[in-house]
């Protein structure tokens, strides 16, 4: 009797867990589809990367590029078939339709895919759509729409969107001019390795632009830690020149020529000041 009761209890638990096991299998299936989609995206992206590597040495409509472009297009389409919710596949397929001269490309399809990917929250698509909308066209209030999508990408700390929004705030183009917001955008973009943002931030510092409190508070926190290690307030004070140098080094590390030029100018200026001090 005891054995029968135990068996009945076990069977009851198994039947109650049927729904949870079904949900688990669903989640496992979604993971499998996403993994397959990412494999297709990787293959398509590799093909496009090869196209970008050689496209400067041939005509845009060179037939020798067609096999690579077809490979990219087909793999991105297969990725969407495997997982229709994958925003990366939508974004890259939109690029194939809109940017490259691939047989069967349709700019209208590309635009629709780009909008879908942006609305689904893909930061690359949001940035690309924001850039597209900033181009002069017949649409009403395209600047406001562009700003909307750029802000969406900025919310996800997309470096290109951060840099572009920083430039918008710096120039006051379609928004109120805000140097502090521009510096914040340039700083966050440079932290992610964006060379242009690093140059913009460093050059503004050398012009004497005041660093906003939203950025200095991070230095204050680091300073508190430094004081615990026995460093003086003077040694942890923010030095605009040294901070600018750090930004130029980011650009130089990314292979940006202006980064090397700014570093060279700083070095020359330091040598000049040292020479003047010695002569006195």
PDB file of C-alpha atoms in Angstrom:
ATOM      1  CA  UNK A   1       0.000   0.000   0.000  1.00  0.00           C
ATOM      2  CA  UNK A   2       2.799   2.350   0.894  1.00  0.00           C
ATOM      3  CA  UNK A   3       4.562   1.683  -2.391  1.00  0.00           C
ATOM      4  CA  UNK A   4       1.332   2.281  -4.325  1.00  0.00           C
ATOM      5  CA  UNK A   5       0.749   5.581  -2.491  1.00  0.00           C
ATOM      6  CA  UNK A   6       4.275   6.753  -3.255  1.00  0.00           C
ATOM      7  CA  UNK A   7       3.894   5.807  -6.921  1.00  0.00           C
ATOM      8  CA  UNK A   8       0.554   7.619  -7.155  1.00  0.00           C
ATOM      9  CA  UNK A   9       2.099  10.720  -5.572  1.00  0.00           C
ATOM     10  CA  UNK A  10       4.984  10.657  -8.068  1.00  0.00           C
ATOM     11  CA  UNK A  11       2.638  10.271 -11.040  1.00  0.00           C
ATOM     12  CA  UNK A  12       0.554  13.198  -9.756  1.00  0.00           C
ATOM     13  CA  UNK A  13       3.631  15.426  -9.593  1.00  0.00           C
ATOM     14  CA  UNK A  14       4.659  14.393 -13.088  1.00  0.00           C
ATOM     15  CA  UNK A  15       1.252  15.307 -14.526  1.00  0.00           C
ATOM     16  CA  UNK A  16       1.319  18.703 -12.764  1.00  0.00           C
ATOM     17  CA  UNK A  17       4.718  19.481 -14.257  1.00  0.00           C
ATOM     18  CA  UNK A  18       3.597  18.818 -17.820  1.00  0.00           C
ATOM     19  CA  UNK A  19       2.959  22.524 -18.506  1.00  0.00           C
ATOM     20  CA  UNK A  20       6.310  23.639 -17.098  1.00  0.00           C
ATOM     21  CA  UNK A  21       8.130  20.966 -19.134  1.00  0.00           C
ATOM     22  CA  UNK A  22       6.315  22.208 -22.242  1.00  0.00           C
ATOM     23  CA  UNK A  23       7.384  25.788 -21.548  1.00  0.00           C
ATOM     24  CA  UNK A  24      10.948  24.589 -20.979  1.00  0.00           C
ATOM     25  CA  UNK A  25      10.932  22.847 -24.355  1.00  0.00           C
ATOM     26  CA  UNK A  26       9.632  26.059 -25.938  1.00  0.00           C
ATOM     27  CA  UNK A  27      12.473  28.082 -24.433  1.00  0.00           C
ATOM     28  CA  UNK A  28      14.959  25.451 -25.546  1.00  0.00           C
ATOM     29  CA  UNK A  29      13.507  25.621 -29.060  1.00  0.00           C
ATOM     30  CA  UNK A  30      13.802  29.426 -29.107  1.00  0.00           C
ATOM     31  CA  UNK A  31      17.439  29.197 -27.998  1.00  0.00           C
ATOM     32  CA  UNK A  32      18.133  26.655 -30.740  1.00  0.00           C
ATOM     33  CA  UNK A  33      16.517  28.868 -33.407  1.00  0.00           C
ATOM     34  CA  UNK A  34      18.414  31.926 -32.222  1.00  0.00           C
ATOM     35  CA  UNK A  35      21.690  30.006 -32.259  1.00  0.00           C
ATOM     36  CA  UNK A  36      21.040  28.831 -35.819  1.00  0.00           C
ATOM     37  CA  UNK A  37      20.126  32.358 -36.865  1.00  0.00           C
ATOM     38  CA  UNK A  38      23.353  33.749 -35.403  1.00  0.00           C
ATOM     39  CA  UNK A  39      25.338  31.147 -37.345  1.00  0.00           C
ATOM     40  CA  UNK A  40      23.726  32.323 -40.587  1.00  0.00           C
ATOM     41  CA  UNK A  41      24.340  35.970 -39.636  1.00  0.00           C
ATOM     42  CA  UNK A  42      28.021  35.256 -38.994  1.00  0.00           C
ATOM     43  CA  UNK A  43      28.367  33.670 -42.466  1.00  0.00           C
ATOM     44  CA  UNK A  44      26.582  36.588 -44.125  1.00  0.00           C
ATOM     45  CA  UNK A  45      28.612  39.151 -42.202  1.00  0.00           C
ATOM     46  CA  UNK A  46      31.884  37.438 -43.206  1.00  0.00           C
ATOM     47  CA  UNK A  47      30.859  37.649 -46.866  1.00  0.00           C
ATOM     48  CA  UNK A  48      30.024  41.360 -46.559  1.00  0.00           C
ATOM     49  CA  UNK A  49      33.296  42.008 -44.772  1.00  0.00           C
ATOM     50  CA  UNK A  50      35.164  40.491 -47.700  1.00  0.00           C
ATOM     51  CA  UNK A  51      33.155  42.679 -50.106  1.00  0.00           C
ATOM     52  CA  UNK A  52      34.053  45.792 -48.100  1.00  0.00           C
ATOM     53  CA  UNK A  53      37.714  44.748 -48.143  1.00  0.00           C
ATOM     54  CA  UNK A  54      37.958  44.644 -51.938  1.00  0.00           C
ATOM     55  CA  UNK A  55      35.199  47.016 -53.094  1.00  0.00           C
ATOM     56  CA  UNK A  56      37.550  50.024 -53.202  1.00  0.00           C
ATOM     57  CA  UNK A  57      39.655  48.247 -55.827  1.00  0.00           C
ATOM     58  CA  UNK A  58      36.856  47.517 -58.290  1.00  0.00           C
ATOM     59  CA  UNK A  59      33.587  48.891 -59.655  1.00  0.00           C
ATOM     60  CA  UNK A  60      30.544  48.875 -57.376  1.00  0.00           C
ATOM     61  CA  UNK A  61      28.672  46.679 -59.872  1.00  0.00           C
ATOM     62  CA  UNK A  62      31.623  44.366 -60.512  1.00  0.00           C
ATOM     63  CA  UNK A  63      30.215  40.900 -61.240  1.00  0.00           C
ATOM     64  CA  UNK A  64      33.057  39.306 -59.288  1.00  0.00           C
ATOM     65  CA  UNK A  65      31.391  40.598 -56.121  1.00  0.00           C
ATOM     66  CA  UNK A  66      28.039  38.955 -56.894  1.00  0.00           C
ATOM     67  CA  UNK A  67      28.844  35.516 -55.386  1.00  0.00           C
ATOM     68  CA  UNK A  68      29.830  37.110 -52.075  1.00  0.00           C
ATOM     69  CA  UNK A  69      26.795  39.410 -52.094  1.00  0.00           C
ATOM     70  CA  UNK A  70      24.462  36.510 -52.870  1.00  0.00           C
ATOM     71  CA  UNK A  71      26.016  34.533 -50.031  1.00  0.00           C
ATOM     72  CA  UNK A  72      25.415  37.422 -47.628  1.00  0.00           C
ATOM     73  CA  UNK A  73      21.832  37.982 -48.781  1.00  0.00           C
ATOM     74  CA  UNK A  74      20.908  34.290 -48.660  1.00  0.00           C
ATOM     75  CA  UNK A  75      22.384  33.779 -45.202  1.00  0.00           C
ATOM     76  CA  UNK A  76      20.594  36.791 -43.735  1.00  0.00           C
ATOM     77  CA  UNK A  77      17.344  35.523 -45.275  1.00  0.00           C
ATOM     78  CA  UNK A  78      17.970  32.073 -43.797  1.00  0.00           C
ATOM     79  CA  UNK A  79      18.635  33.716 -40.427  1.00  0.00           C
ATOM     80  CA  UNK A  80      15.206  35.360 -40.563  1.00  0.00           C
ATOM     81  CA  UNK A  81      13.601  32.068 -41.552  1.00  0.00           C
ATOM     82  CA  UNK A  82      15.260  30.418 -38.563  1.00  0.00           C
ATOM     83  CA  UNK A  83      14.266  33.203 -36.163  1.00  0.00           C
ATOM     84  CA  UNK A  84      11.862  35.848 -37.446  1.00  0.00           C
ATOM     85  CA  UNK A  85      12.356  37.917 -34.264  1.00  0.00           C
ATOM     86  CA  UNK A  86      16.091  38.386 -34.833  1.00  0.00           C
ATOM     87  CA  UNK A  87      16.705  42.119 -35.245  1.00  0.00           C
ATOM     88  CA  UNK A  88      20.346  41.689 -36.323  1.00  0.00           C
ATOM     89  CA  UNK A  89      19.293  39.634 -39.357  1.00  0.00           C
ATOM     90  CA  UNK A  90      16.731  42.299 -40.283  1.00  0.00           C
ATOM     91  CA  UNK A  91      19.303  45.064 -39.994  1.00  0.00           C
ATOM     92  CA  UNK A  92      21.996  43.340 -42.066  1.00  0.00           C
ATOM     93  CA  UNK A  93      19.526  42.238 -44.718  1.00  0.00           C
ATOM     94  CA  UNK A  94      18.315  45.844 -44.959  1.00  0.00           C
ATOM     95  CA  UNK A  95      21.923  46.937 -45.571  1.00  0.00           C
ATOM     96  CA  UNK A  96      22.287  44.403 -48.377  1.00  0.00           C
ATOM     97  CA  UNK A  97      19.159  45.757 -50.074  1.00  0.00           C
ATOM     98  CA  UNK A  98      19.985  49.442 -49.572  1.00  0.00           C
ATOM     99  CA  UNK A  99      23.763  49.731 -49.814  1.00  0.00           C
ATOM    100  CA  UNK A 100      25.082  47.001 -52.117  1.00  0.00           C
ATOM    101  CA  UNK A 101      24.485  46.241 -55.802  1.00  0.00           C
ATOM    102  CA  UNK A 102      23.376  42.672 -55.235  1.00  0.00           C
ATOM    103  CA  UNK A 103      21.118  40.940 -57.784  1.00  0.00           C
ATOM    104  CA  UNK A 104      17.538  41.048 -56.539  1.00  0.00           C
ATOM    105  CA  UNK A 105      18.130  43.992 -54.215  1.00  0.00           C
ATOM    106  CA  UNK A 106      15.108  46.180 -53.497  1.00  0.00           C
ATOM    107  CA  UNK A 107      15.652  49.504 -51.649  1.00  0.00           C
ATOM    108  CA  UNK A 108      11.992  49.624 -50.594  1.00  0.00           C
ATOM    109  CA  UNK A 109      12.297  46.201 -48.960  1.00  0.00           C
ATOM    110  CA  UNK A 110      15.521  47.344 -47.322  1.00  0.00           C
ATOM    111  CA  UNK A 111      13.858  50.460 -45.909  1.00  0.00           C
ATOM    112  CA  UNK A 112      10.962  48.406 -44.522  1.00  0.00           C
ATOM    113  CA  UNK A 113      13.374  45.954 -42.879  1.00  0.00           C
ATOM    114  CA  UNK A 114      15.394  48.817 -41.400  1.00  0.00           C
ATOM    115  CA  UNK A 115      12.304  50.443 -39.880  1.00  0.00           C
ATOM    116  CA  UNK A 116      11.156  47.098 -38.482  1.00  0.00           C
ATOM    117  CA  UNK A 117      14.555  46.423 -36.898  1.00  0.00           C
ATOM    118  CA  UNK A 118      14.659  49.930 -35.416  1.00  0.00           C
ATOM    119  CA  UNK A 119      11.144  49.605 -33.988  1.00  0.00           C
ATOM    120  CA  UNK A 120      12.104  46.217 -32.523  1.00  0.00           C
ATOM    121  CA  UNK A 121      14.932  47.918 -30.601  1.00  0.00           C
ATOM    122  CA  UNK A 122      18.087  47.139 -32.589  1.00  0.00           C
ATOM    123  CA  UNK A 123      20.582  49.985 -31.830  1.00  0.00           C
ATOM    124  CA  UNK A 124      22.454  49.623 -35.145  1.00  0.00           C
ATOM    125  CA  UNK A 125      19.176  49.922 -37.037  1.00  0.00           C
ATOM    126  CA  UNK A 126      18.064  52.896 -34.922  1.00  0.00           C
ATOM    127  CA  UNK A 127      21.342  54.692 -35.635  1.00  0.00           C
ATOM    128  CA  UNK A 128      21.231  53.884 -39.357  1.00  0.00           C
ATOM    129  CA  UNK A 129      17.601  55.009 -39.631  1.00  0.00           C
ATOM    130  CA  UNK A 130      18.381  58.212 -37.757  1.00  0.00           C
ATOM    131  CA  UNK A 131      21.204  58.935 -40.223  1.00  0.00           C
ATOM    132  CA  UNK A 132      18.956  58.198 -43.198  1.00  0.00           C
ATOM    133  CA  UNK A 133      16.263  60.550 -41.917  1.00  0.00           C
ATOM    134  CA  UNK A 134      18.774  63.369 -41.477  1.00  0.00           C
ATOM    135  CA  UNK A 135      19.442  63.338 -45.219  1.00  0.00           C
ATOM    136  CA  UNK A 136      17.376  65.937 -47.055  1.00  0.00           C
ATOM    137  CA  UNK A 137      14.149  64.406 -48.342  1.00  0.00           C
ATOM    138  CA  UNK A 138      10.508  65.219 -48.948  1.00  0.00           C
ATOM    139  CA  UNK A 139       9.285  63.869 -45.623  1.00  0.00           C
ATOM    140  CA  UNK A 140       7.852  66.356 -43.138  1.00  0.00           C
ATOM    141  CA  UNK A 141       9.650  66.731 -39.785  1.00  0.00           C
ATOM    142  CA  UNK A 142      12.390  64.260 -40.779  1.00  0.00           C
ATOM    143  CA  UNK A 143      14.808  66.006 -38.400  1.00  0.00           C
ATOM    144  CA  UNK A 144      12.537  65.317 -35.435  1.00  0.00           C
ATOM    145  CA  UNK A 145      12.106  61.707 -36.518  1.00  0.00           C
ATOM    146  CA  UNK A 146      15.864  61.336 -36.925  1.00  0.00           C
ATOM    147  CA  UNK A 147      16.426  62.775 -33.469  1.00  0.00           C
ATOM    148  CA  UNK A 148      13.891  60.313 -32.035  1.00  0.00           C
ATOM    149  CA  UNK A 149      15.724  57.259 -33.390  1.00  0.00           C
ATOM    150  CA  UNK A 150      19.153  58.627 -32.511  1.00  0.00           C
ATOM    151  CA  UNK A 151      18.024  59.099 -28.917  1.00  0.00           C
ATOM    152  CA  UNK A 152      16.761  55.512 -28.883  1.00  0.00           C
ATOM    153  CA  UNK A 153      20.210  54.304 -29.994  1.00  0.00           C
ATOM    154  CA  UNK A 154      21.899  56.612 -27.472  1.00  0.00           C
ATOM    155  CA  UNK A 155      19.807  55.038 -24.711  1.00  0.00           C
ATOM    156  CA  UNK A 156      21.608  51.799 -25.599  1.00  0.00           C
ATOM    157  CA  UNK A 157      24.964  53.659 -25.696  1.00  0.00           C
ATOM    158  CA  UNK A 158      25.567  53.130 -29.414  1.00  0.00           C
ATOM    159  CA  UNK A 159      28.934  54.904 -30.027  1.00  0.00           C
ATOM    160  CA  UNK A 160      28.046  56.278 -33.452  1.00  0.00           C
ATOM    161  CA  UNK A 161      24.734  57.634 -32.206  1.00  0.00           C
ATOM    162  CA  UNK A 162      26.417  59.164 -29.159  1.00  0.00           C
ATOM    163  CA  UNK A 163      28.933  60.924 -31.408  1.00  0.00           C
ATOM    164  CA  UNK A 164      26.291  62.214 -33.822  1.00  0.00           C
ATOM    165  CA  UNK A 165      24.022  63.403 -31.028  1.00  0.00           C
ATOM    166  CA  UNK A 166      27.018  65.114 -29.435  1.00  0.00           C
ATOM    167  CA  UNK A 167      27.639  66.955 -32.696  1.00  0.00           C
ATOM    168  CA  UNK A 168      23.959  67.964 -32.823  1.00  0.00           C
ATOM    169  CA  UNK A 169      24.140  69.400 -29.302  1.00  0.00           C
ATOM    170  CA  UNK A 170      27.456  71.096 -30.035  1.00  0.00           C
ATOM    171  CA  UNK A 171      26.164  72.903 -33.131  1.00  0.00           C
ATOM    172  CA  UNK A 172      22.591  73.444 -31.926  1.00  0.00           C
ATOM    173  CA  UNK A 173      21.272  71.781 -35.068  1.00  0.00           C
ATOM    174  CA  UNK A 174      17.484  71.215 -34.581  1.00  0.00           C
ATOM    175  CA  UNK A 175      17.956  71.288 -30.777  1.00  0.00           C
ATOM    176  CA  UNK A 176      19.028  73.874 -28.236  1.00  0.00           C
ATOM    177  CA  UNK A 177      22.818  74.176 -28.122  1.00  0.00           C
ATOM    178  CA  UNK A 178      24.111  72.331 -25.053  1.00  0.00           C
ATOM    179  CA  UNK A 179      27.890  71.978 -24.634  1.00  0.00           C
ATOM    180  CA  UNK A 180      27.571  69.915 -21.439  1.00  0.00           C
ATOM    181  CA  UNK A 181      25.361  67.340 -23.170  1.00  0.00           C
ATOM    182  CA  UNK A 182      27.708  67.309 -26.162  1.00  0.00           C
ATOM    183  CA  UNK A 183      30.680  66.585 -23.900  1.00  0.00           C
ATOM    184  CA  UNK A 184      28.778  63.809 -22.148  1.00  0.00           C
ATOM    185  CA  UNK A 185      27.964  62.178 -25.494  1.00  0.00           C
ATOM    186  CA  UNK A 186      31.549  62.501 -26.761  1.00  0.00           C
ATOM    187  CA  UNK A 187      32.907  61.101 -23.494  1.00  0.00           C
ATOM    188  CA  UNK A 188      30.658  58.030 -23.499  1.00  0.00           C
ATOM    189  CA  UNK A 189      31.314  57.372 -27.183  1.00  0.00           C
ATOM    190  CA  UNK A 190      35.085  57.683 -26.678  1.00  0.00           C
ATOM    191  CA  UNK A 191      34.871  55.171 -23.818  1.00  0.00           C
ATOM    192  CA  UNK A 192      33.569  52.715 -26.405  1.00  0.00           C
ATOM    193  CA  UNK A 193      36.501  53.445 -28.716  1.00  0.00           C
ATOM    194  CA  UNK A 194      34.911  55.983 -31.088  1.00  0.00           C
ATOM    195  CA  UNK A 195      37.899  57.896 -32.489  1.00  0.00           C
ATOM    196  CA  UNK A 196      35.961  60.943 -33.734  1.00  0.00           C
ATOM    197  CA  UNK A 197      34.297  61.419 -30.363  1.00  0.00           C
ATOM    198  CA  UNK A 198      37.645  61.121 -28.600  1.00  0.00           C
ATOM    199  CA  UNK A 199      39.134  63.839 -30.826  1.00  0.00           C
ATOM    200  CA  UNK A 200      36.103  66.101 -30.319  1.00  0.00           C
ATOM    201  CA  UNK A 201      36.212  65.697 -26.543  1.00  0.00           C
ATOM    202  CA  UNK A 202      39.962  66.234 -26.290  1.00  0.00           C
ATOM    203  CA  UNK A 203      40.003  69.301 -28.546  1.00  0.00           C
ATOM    204  CA  UNK A 204      37.147  70.913 -26.595  1.00  0.00           C
ATOM    205  CA  UNK A 205      39.076  70.389 -23.357  1.00  0.00           C
ATOM    206  CA  UNK A 206      42.124  72.112 -24.840  1.00  0.00           C
ATOM    207  CA  UNK A 207      39.915  75.045 -25.822  1.00  0.00           C
ATOM    208  CA  UNK A 208      39.074  75.496 -22.156  1.00  0.00           C
ATOM    209  CA  UNK A 209      35.539  74.131 -22.178  1.00  0.00           C
ATOM    210  CA  UNK A 210      34.463  73.329 -18.633  1.00  0.00           C
ATOM    211  CA  UNK A 211      33.868  69.665 -17.857  1.00  0.00           C
ATOM    212  CA  UNK A 212      30.237  69.163 -16.739  1.00  0.00           C
ATOM    213  CA  UNK A 213      29.485  67.868 -13.255  1.00  0.00           C
ATOM    214  CA  UNK A 214      27.911  64.726 -14.728  1.00  0.00           C
ATOM    215  CA  UNK A 215      31.428  63.716 -15.780  1.00  0.00           C
ATOM    216  CA  UNK A 216      33.503  65.159 -12.951  1.00  0.00           C
ATOM    217  CA  UNK A 217      31.555  63.209 -10.319  1.00  0.00           C
ATOM    218  CA  UNK A 218      33.040  60.020 -11.686  1.00  0.00           C
ATOM    219  CA  UNK A 219      36.492  61.499 -11.177  1.00  0.00           C
ATOM    220  CA  UNK A 220      35.487  62.481  -7.629  1.00  0.00           C
ATOM    221  CA  UNK A 221      34.533  58.887  -6.899  1.00  0.00           C
ATOM    222  CA  UNK A 222      37.860  57.681  -8.252  1.00  0.00           C
ATOM    223  CA  UNK A 223      39.525  60.398  -6.207  1.00  0.00           C
ATOM    224  CA  UNK A 224      37.926  59.095  -3.018  1.00  0.00           C
ATOM    225  CA  UNK A 225      39.389  55.688  -3.737  1.00  0.00           C
ATOM    226  CA  UNK A 226      42.751  57.269  -4.478  1.00  0.00           C
ATOM    227  CA  UNK A 227      42.749  59.111  -1.147  1.00  0.00           C
ATOM    228  CA  UNK A 228      42.202  55.805   0.601  1.00  0.00           C
ATOM    229  CA  UNK A 229      45.424  54.661  -1.058  1.00  0.00           C
ATOM    230  CA  UNK A 230      47.227  57.687   0.382  1.00  0.00           C
ATOM    231  CA  UNK A 231      47.221  60.010  -2.624  1.00  0.00           C
ATOM    232  CA  UNK A 232      46.871  63.761  -2.131  1.00  0.00           C
ATOM    233  CA  UNK A 233      44.058  65.918  -3.510  1.00  0.00           C
ATOM    234  CA  UNK A 234      46.542  67.623  -5.805  1.00  0.00           C
ATOM    235  CA  UNK A 235      47.595  64.346  -7.398  1.00  0.00           C
ATOM    236  CA  UNK A 236      44.006  63.382  -8.228  1.00  0.00           C
ATOM    237  CA  UNK A 237      42.823  66.802  -9.426  1.00  0.00           C
ATOM    238  CA  UNK A 238      41.414  66.774 -12.957  1.00  0.00           C
ATOM    239  CA  UNK A 239      44.016  67.905 -15.460  1.00  0.00           C
ATOM    240  CA  UNK A 240      42.321  68.893 -18.744  1.00  0.00           C
ATOM    241  CA  UNK A 241      45.537  68.465 -20.738  1.00  0.00           C
ATOM    242  CA  UNK A 242      46.175  64.976 -19.417  1.00  0.00           C
ATOM    243  CA  UNK A 243      42.524  64.070 -19.914  1.00  0.00           C
ATOM    244  CA  UNK A 244      42.723  65.335 -23.500  1.00  0.00           C
ATOM    245  CA  UNK A 245      45.876  63.279 -24.006  1.00  0.00           C
ATOM    246  CA  UNK A 246      44.020  60.158 -22.865  1.00  0.00           C
ATOM    247  CA  UNK A 247      41.299  60.839 -25.428  1.00  0.00           C
ATOM    248  CA  UNK A 248      43.806  61.395 -28.239  1.00  0.00           C
ATOM    249  CA  UNK A 249      45.474  58.118 -27.307  1.00  0.00           C
ATOM    250  CA  UNK A 250      42.116  56.377 -27.764  1.00  0.00           C
ATOM    251  CA  UNK A 251      41.903  57.809 -31.284  1.00  0.00           C
ATOM    252  CA  UNK A 252      45.517  56.899 -32.027  1.00  0.00           C
ATOM    253  CA  UNK A 253      44.942  53.362 -30.795  1.00  0.00           C
ATOM    254  CA  UNK A 254      42.030  53.107 -33.234  1.00  0.00           C
ATOM    255  CA  UNK A 255      44.432  54.113 -36.030  1.00  0.00           C
ATOM    256  CA  UNK A 256      42.939  57.588 -36.435  1.00  0.00           C
ATOM    257  CA  UNK A 257      45.521  59.946 -37.937  1.00  0.00           C
ATOM    258  CA  UNK A 258      44.213  63.006 -36.069  1.00  0.00           C
ATOM    259  CA  UNK A 259      44.925  61.228 -32.803  1.00  0.00           C
ATOM    260  CA  UNK A 260      48.627  60.992 -33.645  1.00  0.00           C
ATOM    261  CA  UNK A 261      48.664  64.630 -34.802  1.00  0.00           C
ATOM    262  CA  UNK A 262      47.111  65.944 -31.592  1.00  0.00           C
ATOM    263  CA  UNK A 263      49.516  63.878 -29.476  1.00  0.00           C
ATOM    264  CA  UNK A 264      52.427  65.291 -31.472  1.00  0.00           C
ATOM    265  CA  UNK A 265      51.129  68.854 -30.950  1.00  0.00           C
ATOM    266  CA  UNK A 266      50.849  68.303 -27.222  1.00  0.00           C
ATOM    267  CA  UNK A 267      54.382  66.970 -27.096  1.00  0.00           C
ATOM    268  CA  UNK A 268      55.710  69.943 -29.068  1.00  0.00           C
ATOM    269  CA  UNK A 269      53.874  72.385 -26.796  1.00  0.00           C
ATOM    270  CA  UNK A 270      55.259  70.712 -23.678  1.00  0.00           C
ATOM    271  CA  UNK A 271      58.787  70.891 -25.095  1.00  0.00           C
ATOM    272  CA  UNK A 272      58.326  74.569 -25.920  1.00  0.00           C
ATOM    273  CA  UNK A 273      57.120  75.392 -22.412  1.00  0.00           C
ATOM    274  CA  UNK A 274      59.982  73.406 -20.896  1.00  0.00           C
ATOM    275  CA  UNK A 275      62.485  75.309 -23.049  1.00  0.00           C
ATOM    276  CA  UNK A 276      60.998  78.664 -21.958  1.00  0.00           C
ATOM    277  CA  UNK A 277      61.187  77.660 -18.286  1.00  0.00           C
ATOM    278  CA  UNK A 278      64.814  76.630 -18.633  1.00  0.00           C
ATOM    279  CA  UNK A 279      65.718  79.865 -20.416  1.00  0.00           C
ATOM    280  CA  UNK A 280      64.226  81.907 -17.578  1.00  0.00           C
TER     281      UNK A 280
END
